[in-house]
mmCIF file of C-alpha atoms in Angstrom:
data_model
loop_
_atom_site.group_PDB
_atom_site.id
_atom_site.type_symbol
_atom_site.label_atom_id
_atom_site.label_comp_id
_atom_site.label_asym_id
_atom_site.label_seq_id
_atom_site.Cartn_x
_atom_site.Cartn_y
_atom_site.Cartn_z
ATOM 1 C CA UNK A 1 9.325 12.935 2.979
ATOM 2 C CA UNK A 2 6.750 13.316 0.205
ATOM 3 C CA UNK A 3 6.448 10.274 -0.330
ATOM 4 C CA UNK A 4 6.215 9.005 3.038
ATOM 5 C CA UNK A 5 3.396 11.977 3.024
ATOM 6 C CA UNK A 6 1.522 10.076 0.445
ATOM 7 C CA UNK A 7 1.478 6.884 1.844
ATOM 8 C CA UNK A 8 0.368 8.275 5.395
ATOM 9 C CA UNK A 9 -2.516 9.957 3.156
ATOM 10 C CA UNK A 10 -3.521 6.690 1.882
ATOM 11 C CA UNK A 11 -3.416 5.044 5.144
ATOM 12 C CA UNK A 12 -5.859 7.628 6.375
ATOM 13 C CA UNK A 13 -7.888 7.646 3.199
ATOM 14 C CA UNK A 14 -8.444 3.974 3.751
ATOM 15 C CA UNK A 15 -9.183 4.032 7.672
ATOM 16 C CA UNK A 16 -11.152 6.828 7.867
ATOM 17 C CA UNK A 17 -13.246 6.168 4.495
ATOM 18 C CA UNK A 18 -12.201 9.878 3.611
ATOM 19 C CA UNK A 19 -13.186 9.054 0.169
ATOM 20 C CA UNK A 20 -16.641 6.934 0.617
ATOM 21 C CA UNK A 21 -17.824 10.088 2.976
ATOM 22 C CA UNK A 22 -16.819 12.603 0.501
ATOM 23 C CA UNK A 23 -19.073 10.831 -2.152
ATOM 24 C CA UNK A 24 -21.626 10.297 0.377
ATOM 25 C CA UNK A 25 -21.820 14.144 1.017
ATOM 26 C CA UNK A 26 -21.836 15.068 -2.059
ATOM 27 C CA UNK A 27 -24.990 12.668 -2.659
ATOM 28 C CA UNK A 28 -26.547 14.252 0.571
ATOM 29 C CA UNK A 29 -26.636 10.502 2.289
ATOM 30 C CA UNK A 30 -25.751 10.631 6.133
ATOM 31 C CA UNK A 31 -23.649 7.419 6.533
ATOM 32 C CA UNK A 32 -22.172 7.301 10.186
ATOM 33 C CA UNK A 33 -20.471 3.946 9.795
ATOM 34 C CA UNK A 34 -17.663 3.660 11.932
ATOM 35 C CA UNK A 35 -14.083 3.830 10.453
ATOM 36 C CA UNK A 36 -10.531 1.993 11.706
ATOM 37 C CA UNK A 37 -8.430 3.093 13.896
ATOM 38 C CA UNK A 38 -4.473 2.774 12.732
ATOM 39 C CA UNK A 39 -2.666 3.270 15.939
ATOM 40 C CA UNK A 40 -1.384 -0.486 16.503
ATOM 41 C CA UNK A 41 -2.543 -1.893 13.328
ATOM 42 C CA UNK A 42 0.687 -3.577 11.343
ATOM 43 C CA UNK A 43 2.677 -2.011 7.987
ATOM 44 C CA UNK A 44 5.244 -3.543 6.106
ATOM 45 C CA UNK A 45 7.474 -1.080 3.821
ATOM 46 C CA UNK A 46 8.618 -3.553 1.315
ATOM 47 C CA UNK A 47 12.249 -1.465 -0.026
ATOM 48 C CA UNK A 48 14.155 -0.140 2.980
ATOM 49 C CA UNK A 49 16.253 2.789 1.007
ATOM 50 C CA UNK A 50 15.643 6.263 2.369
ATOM 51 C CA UNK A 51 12.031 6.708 0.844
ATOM 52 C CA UNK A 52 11.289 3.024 2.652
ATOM 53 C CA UNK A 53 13.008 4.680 5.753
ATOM 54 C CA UNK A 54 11.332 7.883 5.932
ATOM 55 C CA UNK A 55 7.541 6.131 5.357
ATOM 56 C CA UNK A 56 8.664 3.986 8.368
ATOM 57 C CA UNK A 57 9.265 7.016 10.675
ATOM 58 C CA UNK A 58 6.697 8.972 9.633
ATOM 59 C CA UNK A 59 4.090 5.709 10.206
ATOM 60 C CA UNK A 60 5.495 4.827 13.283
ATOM 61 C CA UNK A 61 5.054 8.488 14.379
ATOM 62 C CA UNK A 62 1.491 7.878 14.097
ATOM 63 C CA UNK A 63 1.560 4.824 15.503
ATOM 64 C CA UNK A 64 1.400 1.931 13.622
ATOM 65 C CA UNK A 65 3.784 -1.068 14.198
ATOM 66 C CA UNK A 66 6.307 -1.285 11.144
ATOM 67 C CA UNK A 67 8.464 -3.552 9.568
ATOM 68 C CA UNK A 68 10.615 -3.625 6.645
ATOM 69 C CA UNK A 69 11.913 -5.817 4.092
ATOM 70 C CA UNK A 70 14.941 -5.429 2.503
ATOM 71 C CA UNK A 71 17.680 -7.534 0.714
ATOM 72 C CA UNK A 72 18.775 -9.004 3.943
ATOM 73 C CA UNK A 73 17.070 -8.751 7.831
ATOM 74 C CA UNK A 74 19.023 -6.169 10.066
ATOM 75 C CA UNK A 75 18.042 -4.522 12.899
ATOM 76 C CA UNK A 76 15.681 -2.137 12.145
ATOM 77 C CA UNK A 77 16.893 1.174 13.634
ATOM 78 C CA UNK A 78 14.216 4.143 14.172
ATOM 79 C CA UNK A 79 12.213 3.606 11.198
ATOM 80 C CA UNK A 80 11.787 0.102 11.876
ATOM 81 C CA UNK A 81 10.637 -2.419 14.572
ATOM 82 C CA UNK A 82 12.495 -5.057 12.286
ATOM 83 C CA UNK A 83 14.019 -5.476 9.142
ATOM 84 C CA UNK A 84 13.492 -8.836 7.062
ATOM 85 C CA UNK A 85 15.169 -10.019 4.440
ATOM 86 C CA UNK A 86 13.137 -10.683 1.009
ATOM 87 C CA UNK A 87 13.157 -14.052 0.848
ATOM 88 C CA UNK A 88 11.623 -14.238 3.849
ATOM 89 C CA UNK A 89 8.552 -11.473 1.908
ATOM 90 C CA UNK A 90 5.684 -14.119 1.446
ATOM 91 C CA UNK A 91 5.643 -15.855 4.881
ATOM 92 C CA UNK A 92 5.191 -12.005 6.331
ATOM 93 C CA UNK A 93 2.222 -10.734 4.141
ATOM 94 C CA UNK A 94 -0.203 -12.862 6.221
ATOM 95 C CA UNK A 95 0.566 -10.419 9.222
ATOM 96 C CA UNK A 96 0.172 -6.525 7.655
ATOM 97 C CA UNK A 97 -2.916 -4.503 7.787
ATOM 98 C CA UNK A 98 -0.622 -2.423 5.136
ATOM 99 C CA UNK A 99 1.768 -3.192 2.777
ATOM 100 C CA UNK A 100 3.751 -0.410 0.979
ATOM 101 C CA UNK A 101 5.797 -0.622 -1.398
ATOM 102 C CA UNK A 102 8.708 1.487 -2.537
ATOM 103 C CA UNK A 103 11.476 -1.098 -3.823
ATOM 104 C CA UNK A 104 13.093 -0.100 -7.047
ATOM 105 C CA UNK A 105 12.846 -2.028 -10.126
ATOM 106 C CA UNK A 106 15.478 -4.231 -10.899
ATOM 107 C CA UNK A 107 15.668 -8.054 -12.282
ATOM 108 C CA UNK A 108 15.001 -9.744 -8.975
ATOM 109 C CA UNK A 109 12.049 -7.272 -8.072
ATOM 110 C CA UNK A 110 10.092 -7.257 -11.703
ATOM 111 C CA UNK A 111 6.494 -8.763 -11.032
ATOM 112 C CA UNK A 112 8.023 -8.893 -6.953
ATOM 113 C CA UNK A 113 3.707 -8.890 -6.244
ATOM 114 C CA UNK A 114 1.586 -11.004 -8.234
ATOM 115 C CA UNK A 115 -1.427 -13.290 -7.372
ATOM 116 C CA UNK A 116 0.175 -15.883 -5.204
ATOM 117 C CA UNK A 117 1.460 -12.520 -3.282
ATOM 118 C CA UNK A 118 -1.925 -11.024 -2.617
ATOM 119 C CA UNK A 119 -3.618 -14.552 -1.951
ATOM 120 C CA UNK A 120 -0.860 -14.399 0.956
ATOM 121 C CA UNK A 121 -2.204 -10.948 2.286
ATOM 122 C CA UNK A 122 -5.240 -11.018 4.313
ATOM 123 C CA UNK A 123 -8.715 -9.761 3.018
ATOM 124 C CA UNK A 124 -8.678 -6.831 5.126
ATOM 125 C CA UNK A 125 -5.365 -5.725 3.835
ATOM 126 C CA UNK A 126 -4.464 -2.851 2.090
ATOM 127 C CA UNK A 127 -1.426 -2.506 -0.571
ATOM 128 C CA UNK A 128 0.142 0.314 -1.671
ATOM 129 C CA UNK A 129 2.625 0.753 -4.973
ATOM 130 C CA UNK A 130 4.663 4.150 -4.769
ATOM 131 C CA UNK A 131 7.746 2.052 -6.615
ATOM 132 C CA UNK A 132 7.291 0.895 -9.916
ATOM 133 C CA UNK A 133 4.726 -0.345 -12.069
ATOM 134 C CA UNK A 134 6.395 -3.098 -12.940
ATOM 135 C CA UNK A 135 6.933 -4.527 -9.591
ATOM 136 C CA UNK A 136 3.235 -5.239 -9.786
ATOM 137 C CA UNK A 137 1.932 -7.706 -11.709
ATOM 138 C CA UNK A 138 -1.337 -5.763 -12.665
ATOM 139 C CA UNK A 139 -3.717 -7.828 -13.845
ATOM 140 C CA UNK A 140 -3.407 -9.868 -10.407
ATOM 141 C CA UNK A 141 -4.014 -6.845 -7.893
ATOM 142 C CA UNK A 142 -6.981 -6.340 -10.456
ATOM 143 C CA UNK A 143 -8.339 -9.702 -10.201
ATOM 144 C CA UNK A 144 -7.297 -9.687 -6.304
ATOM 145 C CA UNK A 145 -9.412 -6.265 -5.394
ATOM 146 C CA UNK A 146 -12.508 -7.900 -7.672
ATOM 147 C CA UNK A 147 -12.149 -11.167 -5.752
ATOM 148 C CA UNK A 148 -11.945 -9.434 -2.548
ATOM 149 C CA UNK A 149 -8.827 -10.837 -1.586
ATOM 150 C CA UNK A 150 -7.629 -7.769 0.236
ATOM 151 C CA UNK A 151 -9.148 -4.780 0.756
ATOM 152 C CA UNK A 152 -7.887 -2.191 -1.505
ATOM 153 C CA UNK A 153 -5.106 -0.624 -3.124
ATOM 154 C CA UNK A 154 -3.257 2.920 -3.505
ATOM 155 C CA UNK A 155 -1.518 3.150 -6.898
ATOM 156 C CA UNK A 156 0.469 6.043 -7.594
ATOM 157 C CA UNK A 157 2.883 4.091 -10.732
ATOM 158 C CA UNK A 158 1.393 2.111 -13.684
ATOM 159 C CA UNK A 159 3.445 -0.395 -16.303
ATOM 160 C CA UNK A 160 1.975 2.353 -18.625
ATOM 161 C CA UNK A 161 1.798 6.212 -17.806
ATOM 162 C CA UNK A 162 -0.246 7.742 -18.520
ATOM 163 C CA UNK A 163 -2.838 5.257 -17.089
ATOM 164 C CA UNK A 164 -5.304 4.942 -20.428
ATOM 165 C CA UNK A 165 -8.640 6.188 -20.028
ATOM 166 C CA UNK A 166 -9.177 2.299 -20.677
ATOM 167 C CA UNK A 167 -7.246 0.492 -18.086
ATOM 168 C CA UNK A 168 -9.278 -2.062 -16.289
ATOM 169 C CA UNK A 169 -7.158 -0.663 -12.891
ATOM 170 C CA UNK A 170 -9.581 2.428 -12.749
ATOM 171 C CA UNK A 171 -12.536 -0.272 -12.536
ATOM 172 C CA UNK A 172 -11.243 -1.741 -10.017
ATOM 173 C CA UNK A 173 -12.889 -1.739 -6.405
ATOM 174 C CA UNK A 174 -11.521 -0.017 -3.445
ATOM 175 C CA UNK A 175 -8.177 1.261 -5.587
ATOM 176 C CA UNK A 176 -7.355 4.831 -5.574
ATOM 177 C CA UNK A 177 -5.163 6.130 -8.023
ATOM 178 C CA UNK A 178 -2.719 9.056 -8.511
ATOM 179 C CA UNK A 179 -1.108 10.514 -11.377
ATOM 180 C CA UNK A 180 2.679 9.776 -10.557
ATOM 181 C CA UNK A 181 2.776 12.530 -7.703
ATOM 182 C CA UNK A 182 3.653 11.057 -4.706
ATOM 183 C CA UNK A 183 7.216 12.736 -4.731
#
């Protein structure tokens, strides 16, 4: 349920520009830009285990349309609106407003998002990693969020962890990082 927590956080972090408005007060600017709504936008909880299942309860709660992907499509239960099998990972990204991930790491999953994946995603997308590190390849969600090709990222894993003082991720636009916590 932590977990789940986090990601919901994230969500609402991103929508609501919790973290630009925090800045902007302490700055003293007045900035009333209007934030996103996520009732009806679309997730995709990419790892379908019990952490995948409880992040799509809790989001659907709130409601957002969710789907999963697992190893193979199903039906999707309570959690779920459907479950999709991997292979079938790419041709969905197009369609998410969110992507979350919580897969573990095995052979088949190493590097499972890398550029081709976020080129896939659309620029208004945002992806979060509560997995693995090394599901990610890192150095394309870096170049992705500088290129604009989605939106933004939560990170709460890193290939390396500590995160260096000197990782290029904490330059990176619109990506909010945690220190391993989300559980």
């Amino acid at each position: 349920r932590a977990m789940a927590e986090w990601a919901l956080g994230h969500i609402r972090v991103f929508s609501k520009k919790i973290d630009t408005n925090f800045v902007a007060a302490e700055s003293r600017v007045w900035d009333s830009e209007l934030t996103e709504k996520v009732f009806g936008k679309r997730a995709l909880v990419v790892g379908t285990g019990s952490i995948g299942t409880e992040t799509g309860r809790l989001l659907r709660a709130v409601g957002l349309q969710v789907c999963g992907v697992g190893r193979s499509a199903r039906a999707g239960g309570d959690a779920f609106d459907e479950i999709y099998g991997v292979d079938q990972l790419n041709a969905l990204l197009p369609e998410f407003d969110f992507v979350v991930l919580v897969t573990p790491l095995t052979d088949q999953t190493r590097n499972l998002f890398g550029a081709h994946q976020f080129a896939q995603m659309k620029s208004t997308a945002r992806f979060l990693n509560m997995g693995r590190g090394a599901l990610v390849d890192e150095p394309a969600l870096i170049g992705a969020l500088h290129a604009g090709e989605i939106a933004g990222a939560a990170l709460d894993v890193f290939h390396e962890e500590p995160l260096p003082a000197s990782s290029p991720i904490r330059d990176a636009p619109n990506c909010l990082i945690s220190p391993h916590n989300s559980g």
